[in-house]
XYZ file of C-alpha atoms in Angstrom:
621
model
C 68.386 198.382 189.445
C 66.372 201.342 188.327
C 63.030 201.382 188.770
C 60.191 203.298 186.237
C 58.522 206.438 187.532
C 55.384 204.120 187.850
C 56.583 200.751 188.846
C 54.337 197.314 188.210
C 52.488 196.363 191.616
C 53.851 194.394 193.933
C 51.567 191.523 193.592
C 49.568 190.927 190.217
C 45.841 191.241 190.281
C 44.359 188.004 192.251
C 43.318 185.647 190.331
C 39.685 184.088 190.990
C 38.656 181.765 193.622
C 38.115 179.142 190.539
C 40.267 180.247 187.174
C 39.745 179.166 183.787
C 42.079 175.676 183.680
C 40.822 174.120 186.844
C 37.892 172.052 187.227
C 36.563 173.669 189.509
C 36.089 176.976 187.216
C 32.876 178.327 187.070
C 29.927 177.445 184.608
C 30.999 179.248 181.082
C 29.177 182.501 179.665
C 28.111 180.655 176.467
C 26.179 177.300 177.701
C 28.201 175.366 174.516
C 31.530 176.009 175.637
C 33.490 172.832 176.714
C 33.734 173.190 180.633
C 36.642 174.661 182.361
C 39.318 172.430 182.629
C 37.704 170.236 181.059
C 39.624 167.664 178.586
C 38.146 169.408 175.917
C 38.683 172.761 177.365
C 42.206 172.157 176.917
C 41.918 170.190 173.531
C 39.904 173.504 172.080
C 42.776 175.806 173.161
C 45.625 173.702 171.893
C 43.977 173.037 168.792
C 43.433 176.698 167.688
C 46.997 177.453 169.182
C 49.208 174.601 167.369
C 46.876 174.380 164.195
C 45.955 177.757 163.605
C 47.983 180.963 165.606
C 51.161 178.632 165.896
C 51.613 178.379 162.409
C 50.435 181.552 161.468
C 53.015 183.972 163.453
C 55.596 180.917 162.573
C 55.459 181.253 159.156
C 55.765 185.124 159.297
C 58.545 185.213 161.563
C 60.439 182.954 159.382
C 59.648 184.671 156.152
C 60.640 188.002 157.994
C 64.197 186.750 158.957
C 64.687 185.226 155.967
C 64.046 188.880 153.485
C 64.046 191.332 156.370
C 66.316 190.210 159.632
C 64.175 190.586 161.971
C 60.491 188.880 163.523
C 57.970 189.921 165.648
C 56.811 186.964 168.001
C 52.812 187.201 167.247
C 52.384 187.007 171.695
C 49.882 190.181 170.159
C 48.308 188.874 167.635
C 47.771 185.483 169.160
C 46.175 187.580 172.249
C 43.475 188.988 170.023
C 42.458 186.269 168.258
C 43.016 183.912 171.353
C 40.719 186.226 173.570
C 38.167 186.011 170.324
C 38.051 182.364 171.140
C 37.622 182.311 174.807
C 35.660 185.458 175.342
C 32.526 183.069 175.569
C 34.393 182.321 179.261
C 33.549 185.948 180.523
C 36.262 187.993 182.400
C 38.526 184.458 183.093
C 38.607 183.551 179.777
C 41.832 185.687 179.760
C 43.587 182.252 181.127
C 43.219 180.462 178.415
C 43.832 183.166 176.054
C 47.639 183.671 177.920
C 47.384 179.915 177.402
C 47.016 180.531 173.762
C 49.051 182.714 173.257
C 52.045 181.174 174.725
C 52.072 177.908 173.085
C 51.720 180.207 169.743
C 54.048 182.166 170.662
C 56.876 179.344 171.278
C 55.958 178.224 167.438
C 57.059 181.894 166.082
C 59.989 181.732 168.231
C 61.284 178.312 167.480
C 60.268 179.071 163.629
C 62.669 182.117 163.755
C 65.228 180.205 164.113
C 65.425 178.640 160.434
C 67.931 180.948 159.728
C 70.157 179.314 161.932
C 69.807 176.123 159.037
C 70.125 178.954 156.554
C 73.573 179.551 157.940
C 74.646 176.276 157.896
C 74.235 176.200 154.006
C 76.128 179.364 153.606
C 78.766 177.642 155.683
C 78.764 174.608 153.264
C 77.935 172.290 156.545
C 76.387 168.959 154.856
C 72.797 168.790 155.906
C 71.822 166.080 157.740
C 68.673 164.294 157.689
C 65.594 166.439 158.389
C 64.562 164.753 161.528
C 68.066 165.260 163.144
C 67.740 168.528 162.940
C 64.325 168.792 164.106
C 65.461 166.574 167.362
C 68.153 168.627 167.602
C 66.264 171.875 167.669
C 63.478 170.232 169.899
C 65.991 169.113 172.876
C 67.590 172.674 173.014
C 64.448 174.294 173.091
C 62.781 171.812 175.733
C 66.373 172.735 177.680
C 65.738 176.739 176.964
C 62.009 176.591 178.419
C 63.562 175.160 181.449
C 66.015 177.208 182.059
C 63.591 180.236 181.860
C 61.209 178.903 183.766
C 64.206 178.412 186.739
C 64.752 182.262 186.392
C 61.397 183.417 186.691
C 61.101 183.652 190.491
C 64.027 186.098 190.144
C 63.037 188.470 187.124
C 59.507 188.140 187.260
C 58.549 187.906 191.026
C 61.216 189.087 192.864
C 62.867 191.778 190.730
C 59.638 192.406 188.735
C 60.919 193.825 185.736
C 58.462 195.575 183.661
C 58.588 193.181 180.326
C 56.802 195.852 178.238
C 55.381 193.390 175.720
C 54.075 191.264 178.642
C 52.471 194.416 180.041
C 50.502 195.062 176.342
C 49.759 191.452 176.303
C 48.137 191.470 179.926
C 46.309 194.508 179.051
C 44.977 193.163 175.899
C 43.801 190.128 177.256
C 42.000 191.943 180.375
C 40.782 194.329 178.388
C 39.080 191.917 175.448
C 37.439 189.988 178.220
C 36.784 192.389 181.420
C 33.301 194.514 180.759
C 34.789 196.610 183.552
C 38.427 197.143 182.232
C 37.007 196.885 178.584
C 35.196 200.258 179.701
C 37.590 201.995 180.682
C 40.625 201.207 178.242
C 39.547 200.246 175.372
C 39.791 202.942 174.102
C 43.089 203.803 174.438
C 44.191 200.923 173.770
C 42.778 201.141 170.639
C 43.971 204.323 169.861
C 47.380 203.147 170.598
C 47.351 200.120 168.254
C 45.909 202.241 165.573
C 48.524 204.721 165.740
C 51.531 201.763 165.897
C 50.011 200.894 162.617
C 50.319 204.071 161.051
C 53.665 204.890 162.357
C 54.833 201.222 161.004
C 53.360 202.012 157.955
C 54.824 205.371 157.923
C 58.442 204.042 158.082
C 58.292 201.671 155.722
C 56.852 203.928 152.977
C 57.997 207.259 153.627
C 61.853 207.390 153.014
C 62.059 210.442 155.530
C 59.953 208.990 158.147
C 62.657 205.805 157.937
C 65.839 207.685 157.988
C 64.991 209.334 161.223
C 64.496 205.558 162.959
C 61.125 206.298 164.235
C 59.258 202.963 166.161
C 56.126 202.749 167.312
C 57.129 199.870 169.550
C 60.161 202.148 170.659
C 58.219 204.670 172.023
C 55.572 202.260 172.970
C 58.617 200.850 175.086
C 59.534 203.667 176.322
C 56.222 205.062 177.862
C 55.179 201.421 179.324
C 58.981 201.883 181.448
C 59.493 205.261 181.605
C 62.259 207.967 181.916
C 64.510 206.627 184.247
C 64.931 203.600 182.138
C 64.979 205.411 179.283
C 66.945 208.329 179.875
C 69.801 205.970 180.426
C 69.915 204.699 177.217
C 70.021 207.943 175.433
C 72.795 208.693 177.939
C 74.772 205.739 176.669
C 74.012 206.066 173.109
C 75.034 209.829 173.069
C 78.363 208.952 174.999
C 79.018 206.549 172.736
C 78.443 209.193 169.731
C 80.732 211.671 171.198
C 83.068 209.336 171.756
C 83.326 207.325 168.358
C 85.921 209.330 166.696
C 88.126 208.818 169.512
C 87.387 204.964 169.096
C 88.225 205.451 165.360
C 91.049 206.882 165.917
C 92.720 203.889 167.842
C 91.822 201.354 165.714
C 88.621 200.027 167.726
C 86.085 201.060 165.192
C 86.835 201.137 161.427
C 86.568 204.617 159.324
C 82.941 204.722 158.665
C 81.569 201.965 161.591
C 78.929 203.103 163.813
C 79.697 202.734 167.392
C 77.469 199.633 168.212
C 80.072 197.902 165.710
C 81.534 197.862 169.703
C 78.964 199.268 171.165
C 76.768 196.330 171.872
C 80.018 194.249 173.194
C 80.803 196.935 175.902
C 77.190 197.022 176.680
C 76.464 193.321 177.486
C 79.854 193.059 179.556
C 78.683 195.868 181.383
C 75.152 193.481 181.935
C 76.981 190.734 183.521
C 79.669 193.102 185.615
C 75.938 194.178 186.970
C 74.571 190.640 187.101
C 77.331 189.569 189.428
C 76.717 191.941 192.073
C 72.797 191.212 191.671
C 73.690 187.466 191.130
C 75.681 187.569 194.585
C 73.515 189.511 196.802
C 70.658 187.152 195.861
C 72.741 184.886 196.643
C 73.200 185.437 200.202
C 69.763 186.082 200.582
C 68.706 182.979 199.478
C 71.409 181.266 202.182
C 69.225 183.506 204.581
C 65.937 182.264 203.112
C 66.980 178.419 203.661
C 68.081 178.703 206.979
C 64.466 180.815 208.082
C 62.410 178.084 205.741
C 60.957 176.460 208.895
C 59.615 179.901 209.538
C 58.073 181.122 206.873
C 54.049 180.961 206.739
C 53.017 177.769 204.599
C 50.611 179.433 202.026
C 53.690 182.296 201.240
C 53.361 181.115 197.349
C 50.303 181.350 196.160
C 48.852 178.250 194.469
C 48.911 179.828 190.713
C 52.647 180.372 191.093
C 54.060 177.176 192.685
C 56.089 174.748 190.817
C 58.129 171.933 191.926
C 61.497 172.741 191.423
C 62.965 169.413 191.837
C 60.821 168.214 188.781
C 62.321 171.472 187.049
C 65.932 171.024 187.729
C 65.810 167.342 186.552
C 63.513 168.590 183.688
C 66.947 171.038 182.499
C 69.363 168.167 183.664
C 67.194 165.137 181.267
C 67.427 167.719 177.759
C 70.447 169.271 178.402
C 71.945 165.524 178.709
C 69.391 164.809 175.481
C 70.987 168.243 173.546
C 74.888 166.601 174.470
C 73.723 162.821 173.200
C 71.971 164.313 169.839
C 74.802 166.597 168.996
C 77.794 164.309 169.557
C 75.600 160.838 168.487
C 73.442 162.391 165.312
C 75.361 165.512 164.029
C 79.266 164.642 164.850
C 79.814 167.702 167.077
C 82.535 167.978 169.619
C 81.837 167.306 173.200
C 83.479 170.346 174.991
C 81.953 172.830 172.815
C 78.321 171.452 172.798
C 78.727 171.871 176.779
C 79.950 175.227 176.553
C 76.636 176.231 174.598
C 74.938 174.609 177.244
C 76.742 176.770 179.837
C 76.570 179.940 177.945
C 72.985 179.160 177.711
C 72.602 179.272 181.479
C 74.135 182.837 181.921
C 72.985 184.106 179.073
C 68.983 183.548 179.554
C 69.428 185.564 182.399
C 71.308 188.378 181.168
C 68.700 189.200 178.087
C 65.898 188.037 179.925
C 67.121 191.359 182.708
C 67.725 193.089 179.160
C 64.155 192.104 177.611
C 62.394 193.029 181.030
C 63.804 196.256 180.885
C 63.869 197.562 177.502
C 61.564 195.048 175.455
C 64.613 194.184 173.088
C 66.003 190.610 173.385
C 69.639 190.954 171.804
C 70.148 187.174 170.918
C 72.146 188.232 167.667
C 74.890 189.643 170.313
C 74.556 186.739 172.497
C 75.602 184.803 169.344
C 78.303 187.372 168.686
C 79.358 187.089 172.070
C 79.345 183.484 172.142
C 81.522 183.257 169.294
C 84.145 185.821 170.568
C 84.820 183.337 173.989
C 85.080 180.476 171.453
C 87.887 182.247 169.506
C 89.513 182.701 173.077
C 88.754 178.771 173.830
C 90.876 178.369 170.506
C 88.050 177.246 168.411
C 88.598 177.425 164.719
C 86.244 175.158 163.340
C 83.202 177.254 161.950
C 80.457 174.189 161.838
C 81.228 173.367 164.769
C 81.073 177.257 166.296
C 77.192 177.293 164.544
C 75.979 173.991 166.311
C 77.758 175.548 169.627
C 76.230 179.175 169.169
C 72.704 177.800 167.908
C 72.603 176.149 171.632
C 72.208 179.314 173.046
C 70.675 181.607 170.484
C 67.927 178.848 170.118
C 67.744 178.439 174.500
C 67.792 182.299 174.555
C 65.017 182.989 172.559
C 62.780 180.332 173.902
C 63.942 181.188 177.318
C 63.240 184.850 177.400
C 60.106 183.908 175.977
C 59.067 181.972 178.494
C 59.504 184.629 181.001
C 58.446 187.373 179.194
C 54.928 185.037 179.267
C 55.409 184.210 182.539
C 55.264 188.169 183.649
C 52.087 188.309 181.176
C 50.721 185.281 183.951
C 52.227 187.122 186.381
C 49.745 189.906 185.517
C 46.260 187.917 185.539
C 47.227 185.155 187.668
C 47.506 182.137 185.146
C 48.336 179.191 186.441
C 51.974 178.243 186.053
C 52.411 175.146 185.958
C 49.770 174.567 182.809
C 51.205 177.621 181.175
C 54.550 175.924 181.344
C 52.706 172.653 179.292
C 51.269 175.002 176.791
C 54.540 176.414 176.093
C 56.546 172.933 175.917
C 53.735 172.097 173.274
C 54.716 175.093 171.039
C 58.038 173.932 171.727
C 57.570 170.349 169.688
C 55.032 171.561 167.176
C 57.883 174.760 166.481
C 60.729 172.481 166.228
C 58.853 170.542 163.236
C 58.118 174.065 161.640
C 61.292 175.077 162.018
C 63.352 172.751 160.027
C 60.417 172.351 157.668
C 60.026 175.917 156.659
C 63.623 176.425 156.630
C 63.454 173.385 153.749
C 60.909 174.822 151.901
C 61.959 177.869 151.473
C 65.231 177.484 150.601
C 64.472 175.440 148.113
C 61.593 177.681 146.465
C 63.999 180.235 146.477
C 67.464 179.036 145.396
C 68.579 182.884 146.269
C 68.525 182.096 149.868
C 71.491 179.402 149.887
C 73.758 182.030 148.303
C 76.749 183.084 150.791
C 76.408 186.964 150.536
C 79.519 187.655 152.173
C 81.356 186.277 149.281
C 78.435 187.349 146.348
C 78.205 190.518 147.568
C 77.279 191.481 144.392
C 74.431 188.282 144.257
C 70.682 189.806 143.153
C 69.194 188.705 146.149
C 66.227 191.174 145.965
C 64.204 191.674 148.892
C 66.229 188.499 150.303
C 68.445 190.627 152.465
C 69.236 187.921 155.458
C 70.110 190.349 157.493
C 70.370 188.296 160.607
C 71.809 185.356 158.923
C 74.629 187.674 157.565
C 75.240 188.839 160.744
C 75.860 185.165 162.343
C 78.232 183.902 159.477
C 80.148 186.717 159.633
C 80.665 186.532 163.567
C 81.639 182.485 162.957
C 84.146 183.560 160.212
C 85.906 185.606 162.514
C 86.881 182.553 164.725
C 90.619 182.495 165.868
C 91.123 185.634 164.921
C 89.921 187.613 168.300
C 90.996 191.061 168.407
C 92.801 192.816 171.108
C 90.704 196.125 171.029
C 87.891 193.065 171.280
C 88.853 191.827 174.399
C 89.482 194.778 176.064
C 86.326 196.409 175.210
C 84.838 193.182 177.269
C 87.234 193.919 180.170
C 86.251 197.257 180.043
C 82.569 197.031 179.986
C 82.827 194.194 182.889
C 84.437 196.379 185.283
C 82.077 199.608 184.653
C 79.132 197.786 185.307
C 80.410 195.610 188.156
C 81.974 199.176 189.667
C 78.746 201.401 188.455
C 76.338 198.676 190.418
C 78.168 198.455 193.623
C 78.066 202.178 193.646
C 74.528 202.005 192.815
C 73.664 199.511 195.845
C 75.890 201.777 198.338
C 73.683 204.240 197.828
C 70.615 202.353 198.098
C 71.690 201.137 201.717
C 72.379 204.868 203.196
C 69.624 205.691 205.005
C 70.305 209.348 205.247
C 70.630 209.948 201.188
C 67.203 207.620 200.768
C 65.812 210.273 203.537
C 67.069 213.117 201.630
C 65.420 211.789 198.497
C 62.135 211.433 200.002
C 61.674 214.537 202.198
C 61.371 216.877 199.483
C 61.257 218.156 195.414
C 64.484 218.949 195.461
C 65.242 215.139 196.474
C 63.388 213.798 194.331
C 64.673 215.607 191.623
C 68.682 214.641 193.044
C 67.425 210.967 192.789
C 65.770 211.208 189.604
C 69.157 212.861 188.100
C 71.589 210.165 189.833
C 69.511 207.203 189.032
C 69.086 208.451 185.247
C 71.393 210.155 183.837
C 75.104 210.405 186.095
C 75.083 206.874 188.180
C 72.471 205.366 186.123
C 71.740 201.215 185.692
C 73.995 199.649 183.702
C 70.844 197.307 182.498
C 69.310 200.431 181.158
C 72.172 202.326 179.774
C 73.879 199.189 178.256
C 70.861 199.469 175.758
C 72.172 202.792 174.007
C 74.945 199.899 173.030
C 73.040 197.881 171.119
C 71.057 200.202 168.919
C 71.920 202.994 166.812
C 71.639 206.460 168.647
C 68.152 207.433 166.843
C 66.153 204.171 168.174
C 67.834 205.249 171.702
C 66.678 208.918 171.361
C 63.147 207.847 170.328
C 63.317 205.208 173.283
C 63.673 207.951 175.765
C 61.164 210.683 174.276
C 58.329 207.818 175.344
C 59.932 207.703 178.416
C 59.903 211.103 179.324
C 56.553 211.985 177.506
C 55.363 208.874 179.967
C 56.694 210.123 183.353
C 55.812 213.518 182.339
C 52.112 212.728 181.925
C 51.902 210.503 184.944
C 53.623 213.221 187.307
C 51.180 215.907 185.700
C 48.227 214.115 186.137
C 48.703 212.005 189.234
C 45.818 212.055 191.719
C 45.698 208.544 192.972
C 44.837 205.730 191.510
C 43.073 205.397 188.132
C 39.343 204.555 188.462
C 36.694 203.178 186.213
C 35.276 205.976 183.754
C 31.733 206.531 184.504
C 31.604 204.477 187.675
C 29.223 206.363 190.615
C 31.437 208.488 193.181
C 35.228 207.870 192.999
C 35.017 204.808 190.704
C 36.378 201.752 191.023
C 40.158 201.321 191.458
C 42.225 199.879 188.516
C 45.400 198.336 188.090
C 48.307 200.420 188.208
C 49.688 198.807 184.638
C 46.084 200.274 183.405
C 47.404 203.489 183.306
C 46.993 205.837 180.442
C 50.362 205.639 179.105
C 50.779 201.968 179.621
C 47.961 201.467 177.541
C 48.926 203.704 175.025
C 52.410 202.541 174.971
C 51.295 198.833 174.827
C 49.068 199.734 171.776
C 51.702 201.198 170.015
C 53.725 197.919 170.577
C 50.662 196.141 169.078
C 49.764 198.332 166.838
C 53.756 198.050 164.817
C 53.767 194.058 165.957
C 50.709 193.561 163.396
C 51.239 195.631 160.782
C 54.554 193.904 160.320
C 52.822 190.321 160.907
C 50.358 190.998 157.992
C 52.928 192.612 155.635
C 55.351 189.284 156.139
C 52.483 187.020 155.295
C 51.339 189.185 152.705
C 54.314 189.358 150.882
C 54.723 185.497 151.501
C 51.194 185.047 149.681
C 52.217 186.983 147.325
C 55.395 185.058 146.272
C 54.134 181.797 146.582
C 50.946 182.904 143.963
């Protein structure tokens, strides 16, 4: 895989002798502060997580998929306010912040997904009872947090992907708690959010600003990963622009479709033609790390990270059988299908959680998409039963890239694991409530919401667009009726990655190229060129796929403006501002444009949060 200009360290900042969340923790700043680890440590945390930030980014990021078609999570928000709370606890109060913060977090995420019951109506599925669907929802997402918790040694320790909201997230929570760090980045960190804000606001009120696809969190993206992530997009998108008329032209795109209309299929076959030859090198090295186990030193994992992975794979065994037993017992669904969700679910939290780490976009409405397309190939015909099927893994893929994306924010500071993990399977319960509640209650506030717009097209649905919902039913209403441009677009994108990635790897293992790339400008500049633009990842350029060619263009211009400031003012590590002599060292994901770039992510993430409960307050009074 490529690697940014400036990649994340190779071992997170060490975590104190005694963190927040053990007993053991030291004495807290402000003498009326339950103790850490206390019982009523953790009671304090939950309570403002489930009762107060749960429900607040939950109720956004249902409102905003239900008018606008998209969410934000509310990991930011939650951060802030959760650090507000624990700041009392001095520079380890960021623990239970990430605590915080990822038990709210699982409420938005589980709360998005009340669309899914919104396209069951426009499907004319009969409803079941309320609590069906809420166990329902519950088991898959219990099975999702699982599943991402099985891949996190992988993307967050071994390949340590850069999970740019999980870098603004770490630097938030340092930063509101760390007198040292606060110092030294507040400021730009501030800045950064400040501008997101404007920019957000920017694009949603000035009609010019709009049409050019400007986003803060875009470039914010782009400048935590840098160019030679970046640059591969815009590669991808622009080939894909040049070559849309040919597409047109033999029937693969329709007279006036964009090219993502195929874009985004080619692009996540190209993903898993990668994944293979990652998934099978890993593979062998893990055969090698069994047989050398009696070898290896006994303290290799450090306490923070360790988790029993027996208890884990029988924790993904008990739901999944729990997800098969509620779907086939409660809601009537076929067997064979319900386990190919399952199955899906397993490939496919690893494929957008690689996606997520990489480009801070999660593309769970193609994972539906795609879902749906090998269901048509299965023969499936039956569109209730293709929603209850596809919901398995939108629902597990949300939850489960979640869960690592929070896992490389622990990653970061050093949070325990194993009580991060509880936190999360909290949200998890508490969202699947929310979920099927909110989904109830608004749909029956506003009538407008059960209408079908594929068939009222003409319906005055007002600011009720549904864009992602739209999106869904009209993937599941294509069942059985599987194109043959379709499936060789998926053919095609399988064998470019799997080809691009071996290349990519032979490379990697010839010593004389990697000297030639070190030993001088001029390699650097060869390797720079190969890795970004002509043999470039097929993880990074896959994303010029999914998005329209503007959000890749502005993805790469914080990429570039990133490296480009980091290669012009590189002189060691950054150090403390104001500190006697040299200073004192600071992270390497402190830099400048990490913090910058992670503000901007903020800064867009809660301008958006506040306008979706605005305009929620302002409907309901």
């Amino acid at each position: 895989m490529a690697q940014p200009l400036s990649p994340p360290p190779s071992s997170p900042p060490p975590a104190s002798t005694h963190p927040v969340g053990s007993p053991e923790g030291d004495a807290p700043r402000f003498g009326w502060l339950p103790a850490p680890g206390s019982w009523k440590f953790h009671l304090l945390l939950s309570a403002v997580a489930i009762f107060i930030l749960g429900p607040l980014g939950g109720i956004a990021a249902s409102y905003m998929n239900f008018s606008l078609g998209f969410f934000v999570g509310g990991q930011v928000l939650a951060g802030i306010l959760g650090s507000a709370v624990t700041y009392g606890y001095g520079p380890e109060g960021k623990h239970g912040a990430n605590y915080m913060q990822t038990m709210a977090a699982s409420v938005a995420s589980m709360c998005a997904m009340s669309v899914l019951i919104q396209a069951m109506v426009w499907l004319g599925m009969p409803q079941p009872p309320a609590w069906h669907l809420m166990l329902f929802v519950g088991c898959v997402g219990m099975f999702g947090v699982g599943v991402g918790m099985l891949y996190t040694p992988l993307l967050v320790d071994r390949l340590q992907l850069d999970y740019p909201s999980g870098y603004a997230v770490a630097n938030i929570l340092r930063a509101l708690t760390d007198k040292r760090l606060l110092k030294a980045s507040i400021a730009k960190l501030g800045g950064g959010t400040g501008l997101g804000a404007l920019v957000a606001a920017l694009t949603e009120r000035v009609a010019a600003v709009s049409a050019s696809g400007l986003s803060a969190s875009t470039i914010g993206a782009g400048m935590v990963v840098g160019s030679r992530i970046t640059v591969p997009a815009v590669v991808g998108g622009l080939l894909g622009y040049a070559f849309t008329p040919y597409l047109r032209s033999i029937g693969w795109l329709g007279a006036e479709e964009p090219f993502r209309k195929i874009g985004f299929l080619i692009g996540l076959a190209m993903i898993c033609g990668a994944a293979v030859v990652d998934l099978s090198l890993l593979a062998v090295q893990a055969v090698e790390r069994v047989r050398n186990r009696a070898k290896a030193p006994a303290d290799e994992v450090p306490a923070w990270k360790q988790v029993s992975l027996p208890k884990l794979f029988g924790w993904v065994g008990f739901w999944g059988v729990a997800v098969v037993v509620v779907a086939t017992r409660m809601l009537e669904q076929p067997l064979g299908f319900i386990l190919f969700g399952l199955a899906l679910s397993l490939l496919f939290v690893l494929i957008n959680g690689i996606a997520y780490g990489i480009t801070d976009q999660n593309p769970i409405s193609s994972a539906f998409v795609i879902s749906v397309l090998l269901m048509s190939l299965l023969g499936l015909k039956n569109p209730v039963v293709g929603v209850m099927a596809a919901s398995i893994l939108l629902i597990s893929t949300s939850v489960g890239v979640d869960m690592q994306q929070d896992r490389s924010t622990g990653w970061r500071l050093g949070t325990d694991r194993t009580l991060q993990f509880r936190y999360q399977v909290i949200g998890i319960v508490m969202g699947a409530v929310l979920c099927v509640g909110l989904a109830r209650v608004f749909m029956s506030a506003y009538p407008v919401l059960a209408i079908n717009q594929l068939d009222n097209p003409e319906a005055p649905v007002g600011q009720w667009s549904s864009a992602m919902t739209y999106k869904f039913v009209g993937a599941i209403r294509s069942l059985g009726s599987l194109s043959e441009h379709t499936v060789k677009a998926l053919l095609f994108g399988l064998v470019l990655g799997f080809v691009i990635e071996v290349a990519r790897k032979v490379l990697k293992r010839n010593a004389r190229y990697q000297g030639f790339l070190k030993g001088s400008r001029a390699g650097y500049a060869v390797g720079w060129t190969m890795d970004s633009v002509l043999l470039s990842s097929p993880y990074a350029s896959s994303f010029g796929g999914f998005v329209n060619l503007p959000s890749a263009l502005w993805f790469g211009v914080g990429g570039l403006v990133s490296s480009l400031w980091n290669t012009l003012t590189r002189k060691g590590a950054p150090h403390v501002a104001g500190s006697p002599g040299e200073g004192e060292a600071l992270p390497e994901d402190m830099s400048t444009t990490s913090l910058v770039g992670g503000g901007l992510i903020a800064g867009e993430s809660l301008y958006f949060l506040f306008v979706g409960l605005a305009g929620l307050l302002t409907l309901l009074w």
